[in-house]
Short mmCIF file of C-alpha atoms in Angstrom, two decimals:
data_model
loop_
_atom_site.label_atom_id
_atom_site.label_comp_id
_atom_site.label_asym_id
_atom_site.label_seq_id
_atom_site.Cartn_x
_atom_site.Cartn_y
_atom_site.Cartn_z
CA MET R 1 10.07 184.79 1.66
CA ASN R 2 13.60 185.93 0.93
CA PRO R 3 14.98 188.86 3.02
CA ARG R 4 17.22 190.01 0.15
CA LEU R 5 14.31 190.28 -2.29
CA THR R 6 12.09 191.92 0.33
CA ALA R 7 14.78 194.52 1.05
CA ALA R 8 15.27 195.14 -2.68
CA THR R 9 11.54 195.82 -3.01
CA THR R 10 11.50 198.17 -0.01
CA ARG R 11 14.42 200.09 -1.48
CA ARG R 12 12.76 200.31 -4.89
CA VAL R 13 9.49 201.66 -3.40
CA LEU R 14 11.42 204.28 -1.40
CA GLU R 15 13.37 205.28 -4.52
CA GLN R 16 10.09 205.77 -6.38
CA ILE R 17 8.74 207.99 -3.60
CA ARG R 18 11.96 209.98 -3.43
CA HIS R 19 11.48 210.96 -7.06
CA ASP R 20 8.19 212.56 -6.05
CA PRO R 21 9.12 215.24 -3.49
CA ARG R 22 5.66 216.77 -3.49
CA THR R 23 4.14 213.52 -2.25
CA VAL R 24 6.80 213.24 0.45
CA GLY R 25 6.04 216.81 1.54
CA LEU R 26 2.30 216.24 1.65
CA LEU R 27 2.78 212.96 3.48
CA LEU R 28 4.83 214.55 6.22
CA VAL R 29 3.08 217.91 6.60
CA VAL R 30 -0.64 217.33 5.97
CA PRO R 31 -1.41 215.39 9.20
CA SER R 32 0.16 218.17 11.27
CA LEU R 33 -1.74 220.83 9.34
CA LEU R 34 -5.03 219.06 10.05
CA ILE R 35 -4.19 218.54 13.70
CA GLY R 36 -3.27 222.20 13.99
CA LEU R 37 -6.56 223.18 12.34
CA MET R 38 -8.51 221.00 14.78
CA ALA R 39 -6.69 222.48 17.77
CA TRP R 40 -7.59 225.95 16.49
CA ILE R 41 -11.25 225.03 15.86
CA PHE R 42 -11.67 223.63 19.38
CA ASN R 43 -9.78 226.56 20.82
CA ASP R 44 -9.84 224.76 24.15
CA GLY R 45 -6.98 222.59 25.40
CA ARG R 46 -9.20 220.20 27.34
CA LEU R 47 -11.59 219.44 24.46
CA PHE R 48 -8.70 219.10 22.03
CA SER R 49 -6.99 216.65 24.36
CA ALA R 50 -10.13 214.50 24.20
CA VAL R 51 -10.33 214.44 20.39
CA GLY R 52 -6.65 214.85 19.45
CA PRO R 53 -5.67 211.19 19.98
CA ASP R 54 -8.50 210.03 17.70
CA LEU R 55 -7.24 212.31 14.95
CA LEU R 56 -3.69 211.04 15.37
CA GLY R 57 -5.17 207.59 14.84
CA LEU R 58 -7.22 208.45 11.78
CA PHE R 59 -4.78 210.43 9.62
CA PRO R 60 -1.92 207.97 9.18
CA PHE R 61 -4.45 205.19 8.59
CA ILE R 62 -6.37 207.06 5.88
CA ILE R 63 -3.30 208.49 4.14
CA MET R 64 -1.44 205.19 4.06
CA PHE R 65 -4.55 203.36 2.88
CA LEU R 66 -4.93 205.73 -0.06
CA ILE R 67 -1.28 205.80 -1.06
CA THR R 68 -0.81 202.06 -0.88
CA SER R 69 -4.00 201.11 -2.64
CA ILE R 70 -3.23 203.46 -5.52
CA THR R 71 0.45 202.48 -5.91
CA THR R 72 -0.32 198.76 -5.89
CA LEU R 73 -3.21 199.26 -8.28
CA ARG R 74 -0.72 200.98 -10.58
CA GLU R 75 1.58 197.93 -10.35
CA ARG R 76 -1.30 195.68 -11.28
CA ARG R 77 -2.36 197.82 -14.22
CA SER R 78 1.03 198.74 -15.67
CA GLY R 79 2.10 195.12 -16.00
CA THR R 80 5.03 195.43 -13.58
CA LEU R 81 3.31 193.11 -11.12
CA GLU R 82 2.73 190.51 -13.84
CA ARG R 83 6.38 190.75 -14.81
CA LEU R 84 7.56 190.45 -11.21
CA MET R 85 5.39 187.37 -10.79
CA THR R 86 7.36 185.66 -13.59
CA THR R 87 10.59 186.23 -11.57
CA PRO R 88 11.78 184.51 -8.37
CA LEU R 89 10.22 187.34 -6.31
CA GLY R 90 7.75 185.85 -3.82
CA ARG R 91 4.31 187.25 -3.05
CA PHE R 92 5.30 187.99 0.54
CA ASP R 93 8.52 189.65 -0.65
CA PHE R 94 6.32 192.02 -2.62
CA ILE R 95 3.79 192.77 0.12
CA VAL R 96 6.20 192.88 3.04
CA GLY R 97 8.60 194.99 0.96
CA TYR R 98 5.81 197.52 0.49
CA ALA R 99 4.73 197.36 4.14
CA ILE R 100 8.28 198.03 5.35
CA ALA R 101 8.75 200.96 2.96
CA PHE R 102 5.50 202.63 3.96
CA GLY R 103 6.07 201.64 7.60
CA LEU R 104 9.34 203.60 7.55
CA LEU R 105 7.55 206.60 6.07
CA ALA R 106 4.90 206.19 8.75
CA VAL R 107 7.56 206.38 11.48
CA VAL R 108 8.72 209.78 10.20
CA GLN R 109 5.16 210.97 9.63
CA SER R 110 4.09 209.91 13.12
CA LEU R 111 7.10 211.51 14.81
CA ILE R 112 6.21 214.81 13.16
CA ALA R 113 2.47 214.54 13.83
CA VAL R 114 2.81 213.45 17.46
CA GLY R 115 5.52 216.02 18.11
CA PHE R 116 3.40 218.76 16.58
CA ALA R 117 0.28 217.72 18.52
CA VAL R 118 2.08 217.55 21.85
CA TRP R 119 4.53 220.46 21.70
CA VAL R 120 2.81 222.93 19.41
CA CYS R 121 -0.89 222.22 19.94
CA GLY R 122 -0.58 221.31 23.60
CA LEU R 123 -2.11 217.84 23.47
CA SER R 124 -1.81 216.51 26.98
CA VAL R 125 -0.34 213.05 27.23
CA GLN R 126 -0.66 211.21 30.55
CA GLY R 127 1.55 208.31 29.58
CA ASN R 128 4.63 207.94 27.45
CA ALA R 129 4.59 210.03 24.26
CA TRP R 130 6.69 207.37 22.49
CA LEU R 131 3.78 204.98 22.93
CA LEU R 132 1.70 207.37 20.81
CA VAL R 133 4.31 207.10 18.07
CA LEU R 134 4.26 203.31 18.32
CA VAL R 135 0.48 203.27 18.01
CA ALA R 136 0.63 205.66 15.04
CA VAL R 137 3.09 203.40 13.23
CA ALA R 138 1.02 200.28 13.91
CA ASN R 139 -1.98 202.12 12.60
CA ALA R 140 -0.17 203.25 9.45
CA LEU R 141 0.82 199.62 8.85
CA LEU R 142 -2.85 198.70 9.21
CA GLY R 143 -3.75 201.25 6.52
CA THR R 144 -0.94 200.00 4.28
CA THR R 145 -1.93 196.35 4.46
CA LEU R 146 -5.65 197.10 4.06
CA GLY R 147 -4.79 199.23 1.01
CA LEU R 148 -2.74 196.40 -0.51
CA PHE R 149 -5.62 194.01 -0.05
CA ALA R 150 -8.32 196.44 -1.26
CA SER R 151 -6.43 197.30 -4.45
CA ALA R 152 -7.07 193.76 -5.71
CA PHE R 153 -10.77 194.52 -5.95
CA ALA R 154 -10.48 197.71 -7.94
CA ALA R 155 -10.04 197.89 -11.68
CA THR R 156 -9.53 201.65 -11.84
CA GLU R 157 -8.23 204.52 -9.71
CA PHE R 158 -11.78 205.86 -9.46
CA GLN R 159 -12.94 202.63 -7.86
CA VAL R 160 -10.08 202.45 -5.41
CA VAL R 161 -10.78 205.99 -4.17
CA GLN R 162 -14.38 204.91 -3.53
CA PHE R 163 -13.09 202.21 -1.19
CA MET R 164 -12.24 204.92 1.30
CA PRO R 165 -15.86 205.84 2.10
CA LEU R 166 -16.70 202.14 1.89
CA LEU R 167 -13.98 200.65 4.11
CA VAL R 168 -12.65 203.56 6.14
CA PHE R 169 -15.54 205.87 7.03
CA PRO R 170 -17.77 203.21 8.62
CA GLN R 171 -14.85 202.13 10.79
CA ALA R 172 -14.25 205.74 11.83
CA LEU R 173 -17.95 206.20 12.67
CA LEU R 174 -18.16 202.97 14.64
CA GLY R 175 -14.77 203.43 16.28
CA GLY R 176 -16.10 205.90 18.82
CA ILE R 177 -14.84 209.19 17.42
CA PHE R 178 -18.26 210.81 16.98
CA VAL R 179 -20.36 208.92 19.51
CA PRO R 180 -18.70 207.05 22.38
CA ARG R 181 -19.03 203.33 21.82
CA ASP R 182 -20.85 202.67 25.10
CA ARG R 183 -23.69 204.91 23.92
CA MET R 184 -24.17 203.04 20.63
CA PRO R 185 -26.93 200.48 19.99
CA ASP R 186 -25.78 197.03 21.13
CA VAL R 187 -25.57 195.60 17.62
CA LEU R 188 -23.33 198.40 16.42
CA ARG R 189 -21.13 198.18 19.48
CA ALA R 190 -20.74 194.43 18.96
CA ILE R 191 -19.72 195.06 15.36
CA SER R 192 -17.30 197.80 16.36
CA ASP R 193 -15.60 195.39 18.79
CA TRP R 194 -14.39 193.49 15.75
CA LEU R 195 -13.25 196.40 13.61
CA PRO R 196 -9.50 197.02 13.49
CA LEU R 197 -9.77 200.81 13.60
CA THR R 198 -11.73 200.61 16.88
CA HIS R 199 -8.70 199.03 18.54
CA ALA R 200 -6.39 201.61 17.02
CA ILE R 201 -8.51 204.44 18.42
CA GLU R 202 -8.71 202.78 21.84
CA ALA R 203 -4.94 202.43 21.79
CA PHE R 204 -4.56 206.16 21.15
CA GLN R 205 -7.01 207.04 23.92
CA HIS R 206 -5.26 204.76 26.41
CA ALA R 207 -1.86 206.10 25.40
CA ALA R 208 -2.89 209.74 25.75
CA GLY R 209 -5.34 209.51 28.64
CA THR R 210 -3.85 206.88 30.95
CA THR R 211 -0.51 205.63 32.17
CA ASP R 212 -1.59 202.05 31.59
CA SER R 213 1.01 200.91 29.01
CA GLY R 214 -0.23 197.32 29.21
CA SER R 215 -3.64 198.14 27.79
CA VAL R 216 -2.03 200.22 25.03
CA LEU R 217 0.23 197.34 24.02
CA ARG R 218 -2.72 194.93 24.09
CA GLU R 219 -4.64 197.11 21.62
CA VAL R 220 -1.51 197.56 19.48
CA ALA R 221 -1.21 193.77 19.34
CA VAL R 222 -4.78 193.51 18.04
CA VAL R 223 -4.05 196.17 15.40
CA LEU R 224 -0.90 194.36 14.29
CA ALA R 225 -2.77 191.04 14.18
CA TRP R 226 -5.21 192.64 11.74
CA ALA R 227 -2.28 193.98 9.70
CA VAL R 228 -0.87 190.44 9.48
CA ALA R 229 -4.30 189.13 8.47
CA PHE R 230 -4.61 191.73 5.70
CA THR R 231 -1.09 190.84 4.52
CA ALA R 232 -2.08 187.18 4.25
CA LEU R 233 -5.34 188.06 2.48
CA GLY R 234 -3.48 190.44 0.17
CA SER R 235 -0.96 187.77 -0.78
CA VAL R 236 -3.79 185.48 -1.85
CA THR R 237 -4.85 188.14 -4.37
CA LEU R 238 -1.40 188.18 -6.00
CA ARG R 239 -1.44 185.49 -8.64
CA ARG R 240 1.44 184.22 -10.70
CA ARG R 241 -0.94 183.06 -13.41
CA THR R 242 -4.10 184.76 -14.49
CA ALA R 243 -6.85 183.61 -16.77
CA MET Y 1 21.24 171.08 -25.14
CA VAL Y 2 19.60 167.87 -24.12
CA ASN Y 3 16.28 168.96 -25.52
CA ALA Y 4 16.14 169.88 -29.17
CA LEU Y 5 13.09 172.02 -28.48
CA ALA Y 6 13.22 174.95 -26.05
CA VAL Y 7 9.44 175.38 -26.26
CA GLU Y 8 7.03 172.62 -27.16
CA ALA Y 9 3.25 173.03 -27.22
CA ARG Y 10 0.85 170.14 -27.76
CA GLY Y 11 -2.85 170.77 -28.09
CA LEU Y 12 -2.47 174.07 -26.25
CA THR Y 13 -5.84 175.71 -25.61
CA VAL Y 14 -6.11 179.01 -23.75
CA VAL Y 15 -9.27 180.84 -22.78
CA ARG Y 16 -9.21 184.50 -21.74
CA GLY Y 17 -12.45 185.80 -20.33
CA ARG Y 18 -15.11 184.04 -22.39
CA ARG Y 19 -13.06 183.90 -25.55
CA GLU Y 20 -10.95 180.92 -26.61
CA VAL Y 21 -7.79 182.66 -27.79
CA LEU Y 22 -5.58 179.68 -28.67
CA HIS Y 23 -7.18 176.59 -30.16
CA ASP Y 24 -5.45 173.23 -29.88
CA LEU Y 25 -2.11 174.72 -30.83
CA SER Y 26 0.92 172.51 -31.41
CA LEU Y 27 4.31 173.99 -32.19
CA GLY Y 28 7.99 173.81 -31.37
CA VAL Y 29 10.76 176.35 -30.93
CA PRO Y 30 14.20 174.80 -31.60
CA ALA Y 31 16.81 175.54 -28.93
CA GLY Y 32 19.43 178.13 -29.81
CA SER Y 33 17.44 179.69 -32.62
CA VAL Y 34 15.64 182.95 -33.27
CA VAL Y 35 11.98 182.26 -33.93
CA GLY Y 36 9.69 185.00 -35.16
CA LEU Y 37 6.06 184.99 -34.13
CA LEU Y 38 3.96 186.85 -36.66
CA GLY Y 39 0.30 187.44 -37.12
CA PRO Y 40 -2.31 190.18 -37.21
CA SER Y 41 -3.26 191.85 -33.93
CA GLY Y 42 -5.70 189.72 -31.99
CA SER Y 43 -4.25 186.52 -33.41
CA GLY Y 44 -3.06 185.30 -30.00
CA LYS Y 45 0.65 186.21 -30.14
CA THR Y 46 0.70 187.91 -26.75
CA THR Y 47 -1.37 185.13 -25.16
CA LEU Y 48 1.07 182.51 -26.46
CA MET Y 49 4.01 184.53 -25.10
CA ARG Y 50 2.35 184.97 -21.71
CA SER Y 51 1.75 181.22 -21.63
CA VAL Y 52 5.43 180.51 -22.33
CA ALA Y 53 6.52 183.10 -19.74
CA GLY Y 54 4.27 181.39 -17.20
CA SER Y 55 1.78 184.14 -16.44
CA GLN Y 56 -1.14 182.75 -18.42
CA ARG Y 57 -3.40 180.01 -17.10
CA ILE Y 58 -3.79 177.20 -19.61
CA ARG Y 59 -7.14 175.50 -20.26
CA SER Y 60 -5.85 172.25 -21.77
CA GLY Y 61 -2.94 170.71 -23.59
CA THR Y 62 0.70 170.75 -22.55
CA LEU Y 63 3.34 173.43 -22.80
CA ARG Y 64 6.94 172.47 -22.05
CA VAL Y 65 9.56 175.19 -21.63
CA LEU Y 66 13.24 174.16 -21.39
CA GLY Y 67 12.02 170.65 -20.65
CA LEU Y 68 9.75 171.70 -17.77
CA THR Y 69 6.08 172.62 -17.51
CA ALA Y 70 5.63 176.31 -18.36
CA GLY Y 71 5.50 178.45 -15.21
CA SER Y 72 7.59 176.03 -13.10
CA ARG Y 73 9.37 177.66 -10.20
CA SER Y 74 12.85 176.79 -11.47
CA LEU Y 75 12.14 178.49 -14.79
CA ARG Y 76 11.68 181.91 -13.19
CA ALA Y 77 15.34 182.91 -13.43
CA ARG Y 78 15.91 181.05 -16.73
CA VAL Y 79 13.29 182.76 -18.89
CA GLY Y 80 13.52 186.47 -19.70
CA TYR Y 81 10.25 188.15 -20.60
CA ALA Y 82 9.56 191.59 -22.02
CA THR Y 83 5.90 192.49 -22.31
CA GLN Y 84 4.44 194.71 -24.97
CA ALA Y 85 3.39 197.39 -22.48
CA GLY Y 86 6.97 197.72 -21.26
CA SER Y 87 6.34 196.74 -17.65
CA VAL Y 88 9.02 198.96 -16.15
CA TYR Y 89 8.67 201.68 -13.51
CA ASP Y 90 8.14 205.11 -15.03
CA ASP Y 91 8.98 206.82 -11.74
CA LEU Y 92 12.46 205.31 -11.51
CA THR Y 93 15.58 206.02 -13.55
CA VAL Y 94 16.76 203.54 -16.18
CA GLU Y 95 19.54 202.37 -13.88
CA GLN Y 96 17.28 202.02 -10.83
CA ASN Y 97 14.90 199.85 -12.86
CA LEU Y 98 17.72 197.60 -14.01
CA ARG Y 99 19.22 197.39 -10.52
CA TYR Y 100 15.92 196.39 -8.94
CA PHE Y 101 15.14 193.69 -11.47
CA ALA Y 102 18.77 192.47 -11.32
CA ARG Y 103 18.41 191.97 -7.56
CA VAL Y 104 15.07 190.23 -7.98
CA LEU Y 105 16.53 187.89 -10.58
CA GLY Y 106 19.70 187.27 -8.58
CA ALA Y 107 21.81 188.59 -11.47
CA PRO Y 108 25.45 189.59 -10.88
CA ALA Y 109 26.06 193.18 -9.69
CA GLY Y 110 27.72 194.16 -12.96
CA ASP Y 111 24.74 193.12 -15.07
CA PRO Y 112 22.91 196.47 -15.20
CA SER Y 113 25.91 198.19 -16.81
CA ARG Y 114 26.45 195.33 -19.28
CA VAL Y 115 22.79 195.49 -20.29
CA LEU Y 116 22.82 199.31 -20.56
CA ALA Y 117 25.49 198.96 -23.25
CA GLU Y 118 23.67 196.15 -25.04
CA VAL Y 119 20.49 198.17 -25.47
CA ASP Y 120 22.47 201.37 -26.14
CA LEU Y 121 21.07 203.37 -23.22
CA GLU Y 122 24.33 204.28 -21.45
CA ASP Y 123 23.72 207.98 -22.06
CA HIS Y 124 20.28 207.76 -20.46
CA ALA Y 125 21.15 205.72 -17.36
CA ASN Y 126 20.10 208.48 -14.96
CA ARG Y 127 16.98 209.63 -16.75
CA MET Y 128 13.50 208.83 -15.51
CA VAL Y 129 11.88 206.14 -17.63
CA GLY Y 130 8.65 208.13 -17.80
CA ARG Y 131 10.50 210.90 -19.64
CA LEU Y 132 11.97 208.63 -22.32
CA SER Y 133 10.60 208.16 -25.83
CA GLY Y 134 8.53 205.06 -26.57
CA GLY Y 135 11.43 203.33 -28.28
CA GLN Y 136 13.83 204.08 -25.43
CA ARG Y 137 11.29 202.83 -22.91
CA SER Y 138 10.85 199.54 -24.73
CA ARG Y 139 14.64 199.16 -24.75
CA VAL Y 140 14.63 199.49 -20.95
CA SER Y 141 12.09 196.69 -20.87
CA LEU Y 142 14.25 194.62 -23.22
CA GLY Y 143 17.24 195.35 -20.98
CA VAL Y 144 15.38 193.90 -18.00
CA ALA Y 145 14.73 190.72 -19.98
CA LEU Y 146 18.46 190.43 -20.75
CA LEU Y 147 19.48 190.53 -17.05
CA GLY Y 148 20.96 187.40 -15.57
CA THR Y 149 21.64 184.59 -17.98
CA PRO Y 150 18.26 183.66 -19.41
CA GLU Y 151 18.30 180.57 -21.63
CA LEU Y 152 15.07 181.60 -23.28
CA LEU Y 153 14.00 185.13 -24.16
CA VAL Y 154 10.34 185.85 -24.80
CA LEU Y 155 10.11 189.29 -26.38
CA ASP Y 156 6.74 190.78 -27.26
CA GLU Y 157 7.24 193.31 -30.06
CA PRO Y 158 10.63 194.54 -28.81
CA THR Y 159 11.36 196.70 -31.86
CA VAL Y 160 8.10 198.63 -32.00
CA GLY Y 161 8.70 202.37 -32.43
CA LEU Y 162 12.42 202.01 -33.15
CA ASP Y 163 14.21 203.59 -36.08
CA PRO Y 164 15.69 201.23 -38.70
CA VAL Y 165 19.27 201.62 -37.45
CA LEU Y 166 18.36 200.68 -33.90
CA ARG Y 167 16.18 197.84 -35.13
CA ALA Y 168 19.08 196.42 -37.11
CA ASP Y 169 21.32 196.75 -34.01
CA LEU Y 170 18.86 194.84 -31.87
CA TRP Y 171 18.46 192.08 -34.42
CA SER Y 172 22.21 191.61 -34.54
CA LEU Y 173 22.16 191.45 -30.73
CA PHE Y 174 19.47 188.75 -30.96
CA ARG Y 175 21.69 186.87 -33.41
CA ARG Y 176 24.72 187.11 -31.10
CA LEU Y 177 22.63 185.79 -28.22
CA ALA Y 178 21.42 182.86 -30.32
CA ASP Y 179 25.03 182.11 -31.28
CA ARG Y 180 25.73 181.82 -27.54
CA GLY Y 181 22.97 179.20 -27.33
CA VAL Y 182 20.10 181.42 -26.14
CA THR Y 183 16.69 180.71 -27.66
CA LEU Y 184 14.61 183.72 -28.69
CA LEU Y 185 10.90 183.86 -29.35
CA VAL Y 186 10.22 187.31 -30.79
CA SER Y 187 6.86 188.62 -31.90
CA SER Y 188 6.64 191.33 -34.49
CA HIS Y 189 4.29 193.27 -36.67
CA VAL Y 190 7.05 194.09 -39.10
CA MET Y 191 7.16 191.41 -41.75
CA ASP Y 192 10.58 192.60 -42.83
CA GLU Y 193 12.01 191.32 -39.58
CA ALA Y 194 10.87 187.83 -40.45
CA ARG Y 195 13.80 187.43 -42.77
CA ARG Y 196 16.21 187.73 -39.86
CA CYS Y 197 14.68 184.73 -38.08
CA ASP Y 198 15.68 181.10 -38.31
CA ARG Y 199 12.06 180.05 -38.30
CA ILE Y 200 8.76 181.86 -38.60
CA LEU Y 201 5.54 180.92 -36.87
CA ILE Y 202 2.46 182.59 -38.26
CA LEU Y 203 -0.61 182.73 -36.07
CA ARG Y 204 -4.08 183.66 -37.19
CA GLU Y 205 -7.15 183.57 -34.95
CA GLY Y 206 -5.37 181.37 -32.45
CA ALA Y 207 -4.31 178.71 -34.90
CA LEU Y 208 -0.94 178.03 -36.48
CA LEU Y 209 -0.97 179.05 -40.13
CA ALA Y 210 2.66 178.31 -40.94
CA ASP Y 211 5.86 177.03 -39.32
CA GLU Y 212 8.61 177.57 -41.86
CA THR Y 213 12.05 178.92 -42.55
CA PRO Y 214 11.95 182.36 -44.22
CA GLU Y 215 13.04 180.79 -47.53
CA GLY Y 216 10.50 178.01 -47.15
CA LEU Y 217 7.76 180.53 -46.56
CA LEU Y 218 8.60 182.42 -49.72
CA ALA Y 219 8.78 179.21 -51.73
CA LEU Y 220 5.51 177.97 -50.26
CA THR Y 221 3.64 181.12 -51.16
CA GLY Y 222 5.48 181.83 -54.42
CA THR Y 223 6.15 185.37 -53.25
CA GLU Y 224 9.29 187.47 -53.10
CA ASP Y 225 9.05 189.14 -49.74
CA ALA Y 226 7.70 188.37 -46.31
CA GLU Y 227 4.90 190.91 -46.52
CA ASP Y 228 3.45 189.33 -49.65
CA ALA Y 229 3.93 185.86 -48.22
CA PHE Y 230 1.94 186.84 -45.18
CA LEU Y 231 -0.83 188.41 -47.25
CA ALA Y 232 -0.97 185.26 -49.40
CA LEU Y 233 -1.29 183.06 -46.30
CA ALA Y 234 -3.74 185.32 -44.53
CA GLY Y 235 -5.83 185.55 -47.66
CA GLY Y 236 -6.05 181.76 -47.69
CA LYS Y 237 -4.42 181.39 -51.08
CA VAL Y 238 -2.25 178.59 -49.74
CA ALA Y 239 -4.09 175.71 -48.15
#
C-alpha cells in the first residue's frame, strides 16, 4: 500500500461525488428525513428513544452499502478497474481509498443524523452523544467494505441491488430490531452473535441507553474488525489478470 | 535498446471463457517502431493487446514485454494502455481524469497539461468526460496512456470515430513518439492507417496471417492498397 496512491484515489472518488450534487443531498438528508418520520409515527418520546438508536445504526449501513457496491460495480464494468490494475496502483490503495472517501462522507452524514435525532426529535442519550457519531461512522465503514466485497459477485446493477435483501435484511432481522435477541430461538441467537450488524446495533443501544463507554467501544471494535475482514476479502476479488 | 524486440510472443495461447482466442501465436514487435495490428472483429486483437498490457491470463507459451514477462510489476509504469471502451471516468472532467491517472502512474505534475495539448483537448479541459463526443472521449483515454514516459504504448483502436484531420494529427504524434524511441502497438479497423505503420500484423481467428512492411504486404498480395491486400489475405488467395 502506498499512502500517496491511496490519497489520490480518495480524492478522485470525492471529486466524482462532488459532480453529483443530488446524490450528496440525498446522502446527507435522507437519514434525517426517515428518523424524523419514525419519531412522528411513534409520537412518543420514550418509544422513539428505544427504537431510534437502531435506526441510526441501520441507515448509514444500508446507504453506504448500496452506494459503494454500485460505484465499484461501475468501475468493474466500465474498464477503469482493469486499466487501474495495469498501473502501479495497489489493490489496497483502491479499496482503502474508497473506504476513506465514503468514511468521510459518513462522518458528515452521521453528524447530521445524530444531531437531528437528538436535538430535533428528542432522542434521549444517556451517554456521550459523540460516541453515537463514532458508532455511526464505524457502521458506515462496515457498509462500505461489505459493498466493495459484494460488488465482485454481481454482473449487473440489478443483481447488486438484490444483494441488499440478501445480505442486509437478514442481518437487520436477526440484529434485534424487531424481536429482542434474547427472545429468539437459540439457533438464531447463536447465528446473530456472529453477524456484524448485530454488534453495530448493540453499540448504538449501549451508546444511547447506558453510560458504559467501555462496552460501546468493545462493540465498535468488533464492527471495525469485520470492516477490516471485508476489506481483505474484497482485495482478493480485485485481480490484475483475468481469464 | 538492448532488446531488438519490444514485444515477443512464442507459442502464445489464450483462452477466454471456453473459447481459445489466440492459438500458438508467435510474433515480434521491433523496438522504436509503429506496428499496426489489423484483423476483422473477433480475430483476437483486443485479447492480444490485453495480454501485452498484462491484464489477460495466458494459457501457455511465453510473452516478453520490454525484456520481461508480460504483467511484471516493474512494467506497470513503463507500458501505456488505452482500451477500446475508453476506460476513463465519465463523471470527472478531462483534467481531473488526467490528474488522477498521472498521480497513480507517478508522472510529473506538468504531465496532464502536456498531454492535453498532445491530444488537442486544451479547450475541453474542464468539461465532464461523459458530455464529450465519442472521438473526444477516446482522446482522453489516449491522453491517459501518454502520461508518464511509457516505453511501449498499447493502443486499442485509438482513432475510432475521429475525423480524417484528427486521425492524421494522431498518426503524426505516433510517428514523433516512435522517433523518440517509443514502441507503439496500435490496432485498427481502418486499413488506410496501415500505410502509416512500419510493420503490419494481420490476425485472423487468433492466428497470424501476415507480418510484413506495408510495401511488402502490397507486393505479396499483388494489390495496390491496404484494403485490397487485406481482402486478398482474408479470402485466402495468398497461402
